[in-house]
Coordinates of C-alpha atoms in Angstrom, one line a residue:
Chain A
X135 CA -1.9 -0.5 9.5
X136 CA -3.4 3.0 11.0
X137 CA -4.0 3.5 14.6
X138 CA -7.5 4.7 13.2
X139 CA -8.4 0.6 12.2
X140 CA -7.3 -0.6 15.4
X141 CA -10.6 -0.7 17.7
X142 CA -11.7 -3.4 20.6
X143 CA -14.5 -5.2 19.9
X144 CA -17.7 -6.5 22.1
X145 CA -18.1 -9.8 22.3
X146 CA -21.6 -9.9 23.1
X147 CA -22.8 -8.0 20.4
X148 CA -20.8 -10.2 17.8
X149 CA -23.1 -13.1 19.5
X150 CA -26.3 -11.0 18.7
X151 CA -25.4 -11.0 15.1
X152 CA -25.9 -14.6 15.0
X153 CA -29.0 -16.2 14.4
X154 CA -28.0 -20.3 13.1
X155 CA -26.6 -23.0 15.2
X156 CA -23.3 -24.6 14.2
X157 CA -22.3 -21.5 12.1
X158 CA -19.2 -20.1 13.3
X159 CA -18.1 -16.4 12.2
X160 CA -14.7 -14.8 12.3
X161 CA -14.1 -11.6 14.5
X162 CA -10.3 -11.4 14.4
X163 CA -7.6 -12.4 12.4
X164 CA -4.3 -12.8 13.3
X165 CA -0.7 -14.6 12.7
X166 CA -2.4 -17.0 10.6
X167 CA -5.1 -17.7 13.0
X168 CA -8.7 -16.8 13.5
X169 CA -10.7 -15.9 16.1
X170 CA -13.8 -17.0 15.9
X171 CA -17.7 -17.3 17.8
X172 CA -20.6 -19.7 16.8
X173 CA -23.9 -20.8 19.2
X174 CA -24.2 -24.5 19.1
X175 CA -27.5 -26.8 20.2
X176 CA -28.0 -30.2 19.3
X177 CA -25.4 -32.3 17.9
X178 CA -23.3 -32.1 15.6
X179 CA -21.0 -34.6 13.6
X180 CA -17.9 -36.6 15.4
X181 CA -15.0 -35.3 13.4
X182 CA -11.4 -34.7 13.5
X183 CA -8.7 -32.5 12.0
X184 CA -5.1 -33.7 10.4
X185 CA -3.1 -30.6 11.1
X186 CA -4.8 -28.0 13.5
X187 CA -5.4 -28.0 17.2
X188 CA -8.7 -26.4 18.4
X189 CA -9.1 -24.7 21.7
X190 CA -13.0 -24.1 22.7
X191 CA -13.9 -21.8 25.3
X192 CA -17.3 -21.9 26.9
X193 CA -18.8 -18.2 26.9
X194 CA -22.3 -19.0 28.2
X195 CA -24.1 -22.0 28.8
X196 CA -22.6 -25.7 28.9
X197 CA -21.3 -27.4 25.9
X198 CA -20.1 -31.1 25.7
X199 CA -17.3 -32.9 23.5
X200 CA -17.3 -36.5 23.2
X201 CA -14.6 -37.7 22.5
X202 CA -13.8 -41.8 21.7
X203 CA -13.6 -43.0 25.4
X204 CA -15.2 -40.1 27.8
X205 CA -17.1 -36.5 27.8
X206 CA -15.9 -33.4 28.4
X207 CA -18.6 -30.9 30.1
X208 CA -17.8 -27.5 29.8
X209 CA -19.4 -24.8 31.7
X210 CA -19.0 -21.0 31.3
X211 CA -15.5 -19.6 31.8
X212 CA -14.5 -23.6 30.8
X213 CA -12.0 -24.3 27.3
X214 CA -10.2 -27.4 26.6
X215 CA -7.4 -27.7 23.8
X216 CA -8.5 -30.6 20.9
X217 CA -5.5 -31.7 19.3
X218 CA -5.1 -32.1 15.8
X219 CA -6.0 -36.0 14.6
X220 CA -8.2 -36.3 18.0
X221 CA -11.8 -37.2 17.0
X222 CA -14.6 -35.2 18.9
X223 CA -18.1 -34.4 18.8
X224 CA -19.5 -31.5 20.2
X225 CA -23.3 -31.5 21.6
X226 CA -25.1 -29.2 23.5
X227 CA -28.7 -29.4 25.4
X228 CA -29.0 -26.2 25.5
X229 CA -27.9 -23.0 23.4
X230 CA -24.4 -22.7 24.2
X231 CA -22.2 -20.1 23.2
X232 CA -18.0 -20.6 22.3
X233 CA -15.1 -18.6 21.5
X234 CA -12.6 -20.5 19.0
X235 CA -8.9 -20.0 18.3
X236 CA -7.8 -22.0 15.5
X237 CA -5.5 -21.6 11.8
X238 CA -7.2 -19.9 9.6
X239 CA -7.1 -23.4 7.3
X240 CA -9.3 -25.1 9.6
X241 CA -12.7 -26.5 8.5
X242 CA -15.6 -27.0 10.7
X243 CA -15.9 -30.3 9.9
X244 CA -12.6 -31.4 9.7
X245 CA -12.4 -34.4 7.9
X246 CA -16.0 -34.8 7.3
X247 CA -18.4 -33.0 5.0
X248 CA -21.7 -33.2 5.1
X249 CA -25.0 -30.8 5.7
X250 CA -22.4 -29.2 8.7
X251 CA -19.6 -28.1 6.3
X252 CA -19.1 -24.5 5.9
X253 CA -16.6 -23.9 3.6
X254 CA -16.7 -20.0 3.4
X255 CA -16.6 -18.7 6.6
X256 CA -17.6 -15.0 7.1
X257 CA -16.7 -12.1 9.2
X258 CA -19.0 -10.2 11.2
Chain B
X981 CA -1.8 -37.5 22.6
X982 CA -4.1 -39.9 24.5
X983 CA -7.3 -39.1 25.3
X984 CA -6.8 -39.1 29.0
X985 CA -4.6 -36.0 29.1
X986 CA -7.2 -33.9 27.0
X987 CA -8.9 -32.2 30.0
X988 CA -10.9 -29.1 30.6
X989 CA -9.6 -25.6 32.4
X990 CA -11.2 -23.5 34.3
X991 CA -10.3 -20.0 33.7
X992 CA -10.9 -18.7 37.0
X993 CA -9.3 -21.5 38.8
X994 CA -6.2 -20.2 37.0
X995 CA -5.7 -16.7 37.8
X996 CA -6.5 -17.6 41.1
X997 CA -3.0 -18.5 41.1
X998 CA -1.4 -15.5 40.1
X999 CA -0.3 -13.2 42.8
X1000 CA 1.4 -10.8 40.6
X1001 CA 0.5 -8.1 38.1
X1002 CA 2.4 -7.8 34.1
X1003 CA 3.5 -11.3 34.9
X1004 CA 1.5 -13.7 32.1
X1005 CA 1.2 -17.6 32.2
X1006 CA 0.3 -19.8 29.6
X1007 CA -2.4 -21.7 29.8
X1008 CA -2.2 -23.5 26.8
X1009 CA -0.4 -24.1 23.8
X1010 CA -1.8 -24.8 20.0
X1011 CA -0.5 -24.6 16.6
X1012 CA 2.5 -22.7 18.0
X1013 CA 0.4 -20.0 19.7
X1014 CA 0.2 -19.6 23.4
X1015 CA -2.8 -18.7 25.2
X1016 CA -1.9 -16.7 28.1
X1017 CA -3.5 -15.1 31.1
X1018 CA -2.6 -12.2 33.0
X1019 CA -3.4 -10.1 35.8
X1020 CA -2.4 -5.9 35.3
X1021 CA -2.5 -3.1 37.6
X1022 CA -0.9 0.7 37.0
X1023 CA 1.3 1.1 33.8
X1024 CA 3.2 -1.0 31.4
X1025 CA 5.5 0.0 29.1
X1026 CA 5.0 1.2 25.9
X1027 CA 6.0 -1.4 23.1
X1028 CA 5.9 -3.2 19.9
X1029 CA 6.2 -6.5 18.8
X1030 CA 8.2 -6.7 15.4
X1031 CA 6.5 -10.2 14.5
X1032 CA 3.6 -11.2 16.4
X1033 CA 0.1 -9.9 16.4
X1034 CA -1.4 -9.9 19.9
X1035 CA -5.1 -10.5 21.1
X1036 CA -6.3 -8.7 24.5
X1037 CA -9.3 -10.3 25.8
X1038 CA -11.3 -8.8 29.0
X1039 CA -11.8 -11.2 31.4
X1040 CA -12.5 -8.6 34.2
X1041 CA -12.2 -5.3 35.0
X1042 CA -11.2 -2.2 32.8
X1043 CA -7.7 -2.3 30.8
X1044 CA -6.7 0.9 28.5
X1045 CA -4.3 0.5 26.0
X1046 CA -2.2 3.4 25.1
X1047 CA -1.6 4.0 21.1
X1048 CA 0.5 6.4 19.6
X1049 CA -3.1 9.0 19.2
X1050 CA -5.6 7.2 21.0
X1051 CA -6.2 5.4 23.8
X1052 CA -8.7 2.1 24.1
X1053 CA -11.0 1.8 27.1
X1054 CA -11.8 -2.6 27.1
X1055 CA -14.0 -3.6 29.5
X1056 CA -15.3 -7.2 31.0
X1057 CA -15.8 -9.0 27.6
X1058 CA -14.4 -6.9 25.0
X1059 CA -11.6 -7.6 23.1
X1060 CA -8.7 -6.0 20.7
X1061 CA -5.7 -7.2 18.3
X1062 CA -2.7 -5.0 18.2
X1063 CA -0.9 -5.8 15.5
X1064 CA 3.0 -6.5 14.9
X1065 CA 4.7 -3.2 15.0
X1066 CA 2.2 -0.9 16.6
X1067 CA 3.2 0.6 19.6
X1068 CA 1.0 0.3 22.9
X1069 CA 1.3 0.5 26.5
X1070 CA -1.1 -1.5 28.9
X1071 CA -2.2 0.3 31.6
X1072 CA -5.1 0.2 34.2
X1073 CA -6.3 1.9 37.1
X1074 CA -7.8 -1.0 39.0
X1075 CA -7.0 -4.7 39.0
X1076 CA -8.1 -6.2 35.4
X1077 CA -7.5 -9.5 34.2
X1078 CA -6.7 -10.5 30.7
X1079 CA -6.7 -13.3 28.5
X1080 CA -4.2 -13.0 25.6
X1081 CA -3.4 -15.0 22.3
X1082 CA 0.0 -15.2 20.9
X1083 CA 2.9 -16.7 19.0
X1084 CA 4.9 -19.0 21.3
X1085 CA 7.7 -16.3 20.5
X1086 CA 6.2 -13.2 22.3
X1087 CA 8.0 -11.1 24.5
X1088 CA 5.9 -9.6 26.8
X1089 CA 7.8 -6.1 26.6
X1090 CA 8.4 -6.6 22.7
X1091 CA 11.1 -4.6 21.5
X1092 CA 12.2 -3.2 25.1
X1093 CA 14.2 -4.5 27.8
X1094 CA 13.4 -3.8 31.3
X1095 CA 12.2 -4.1 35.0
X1096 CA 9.1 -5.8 33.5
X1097 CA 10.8 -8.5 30.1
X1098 CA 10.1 -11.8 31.5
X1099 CA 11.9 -14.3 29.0
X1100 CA 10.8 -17.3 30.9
X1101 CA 7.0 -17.3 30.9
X1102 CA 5.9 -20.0 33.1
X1103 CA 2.8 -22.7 32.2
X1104 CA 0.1 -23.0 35.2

């Protein structure tokens, strides 16, 4: 790779780009993971995946992750590791917005597919 | 893993416990990948990783990296990847603080030995 295709990147105005709830884009790629941002509000589906840990960290506003026997409630500046097989479902009251690292194999919906699945995720 | 040990961080709770600068911690570990955190003030050393591409995420503060023709200029909430084999040297003029994603194999001085290798990165 050239020095001339290495550039930072702003958060915030990845963010703007999006415009859906519970549609997660990729803005980096690397050693067989994927950075990647969504906006979440409302709930989505209680779901777990086999092979692939998933760290969520809280960029603005408060999301929650139920898990089987207690909540987690994230605030700004907040992440929390899900471990691969752990079933979780992430809610939010309001719009929240989350940075995700995870292998670029991982589905949104882990084992689950319904209306939520996004099987072809892009990047912005 | 139970439940009970799946807990949230805050981010700011964490570097409030570093006291030195070009001295990373993990915060967490996923899919073999640390997530580490980090505090820099004045220069690095210019480097390379031969395996591992490296994610530099503004927390706070301004933090340059030095390539081999340019030089990045990340602030607050901007981030970059270098990747495996490109030469860069951290450097910033004030206190910045840095979130980083890497394989659990990443040296922090990469390909150099000196004053600042730290082969024993500590979790907090």
């Amino acid at each position: 790779m050239s020095n001339k295709e290495i550039n930072k990147v702003n958060l915030k105005s990845k963010f703007d780009l999006i415009n859906n709830f519970w549609s997660p884009k990729i803005v980096a790629e690397l050693n067989g993971q994927h950075v990647k941002i969504a906006k979440f509000k409302g709930e989505f589906v209680m779901h777990n995946h086999q092979d692939e840990d998933e760290f969520f960290f809280v960029i603005n506003g408060t999301l929650f992750i139920e898990l089987k026997n207690k909540v987690l409630e994230l605030k700004s500046g907040e992440f929390v590791v899900i471990p691969s097989g752990i079933d979780h479902k992430p809610y939010s009251k309001d719009e929240v917005s989350v940075l995700l690292f995870e292998p670029k194999t991982t589905l949104n919906t882990g084992n689950i597919h319904n209306k939520f699945t996004i099987s072809n995720i892009k990047k912005i």
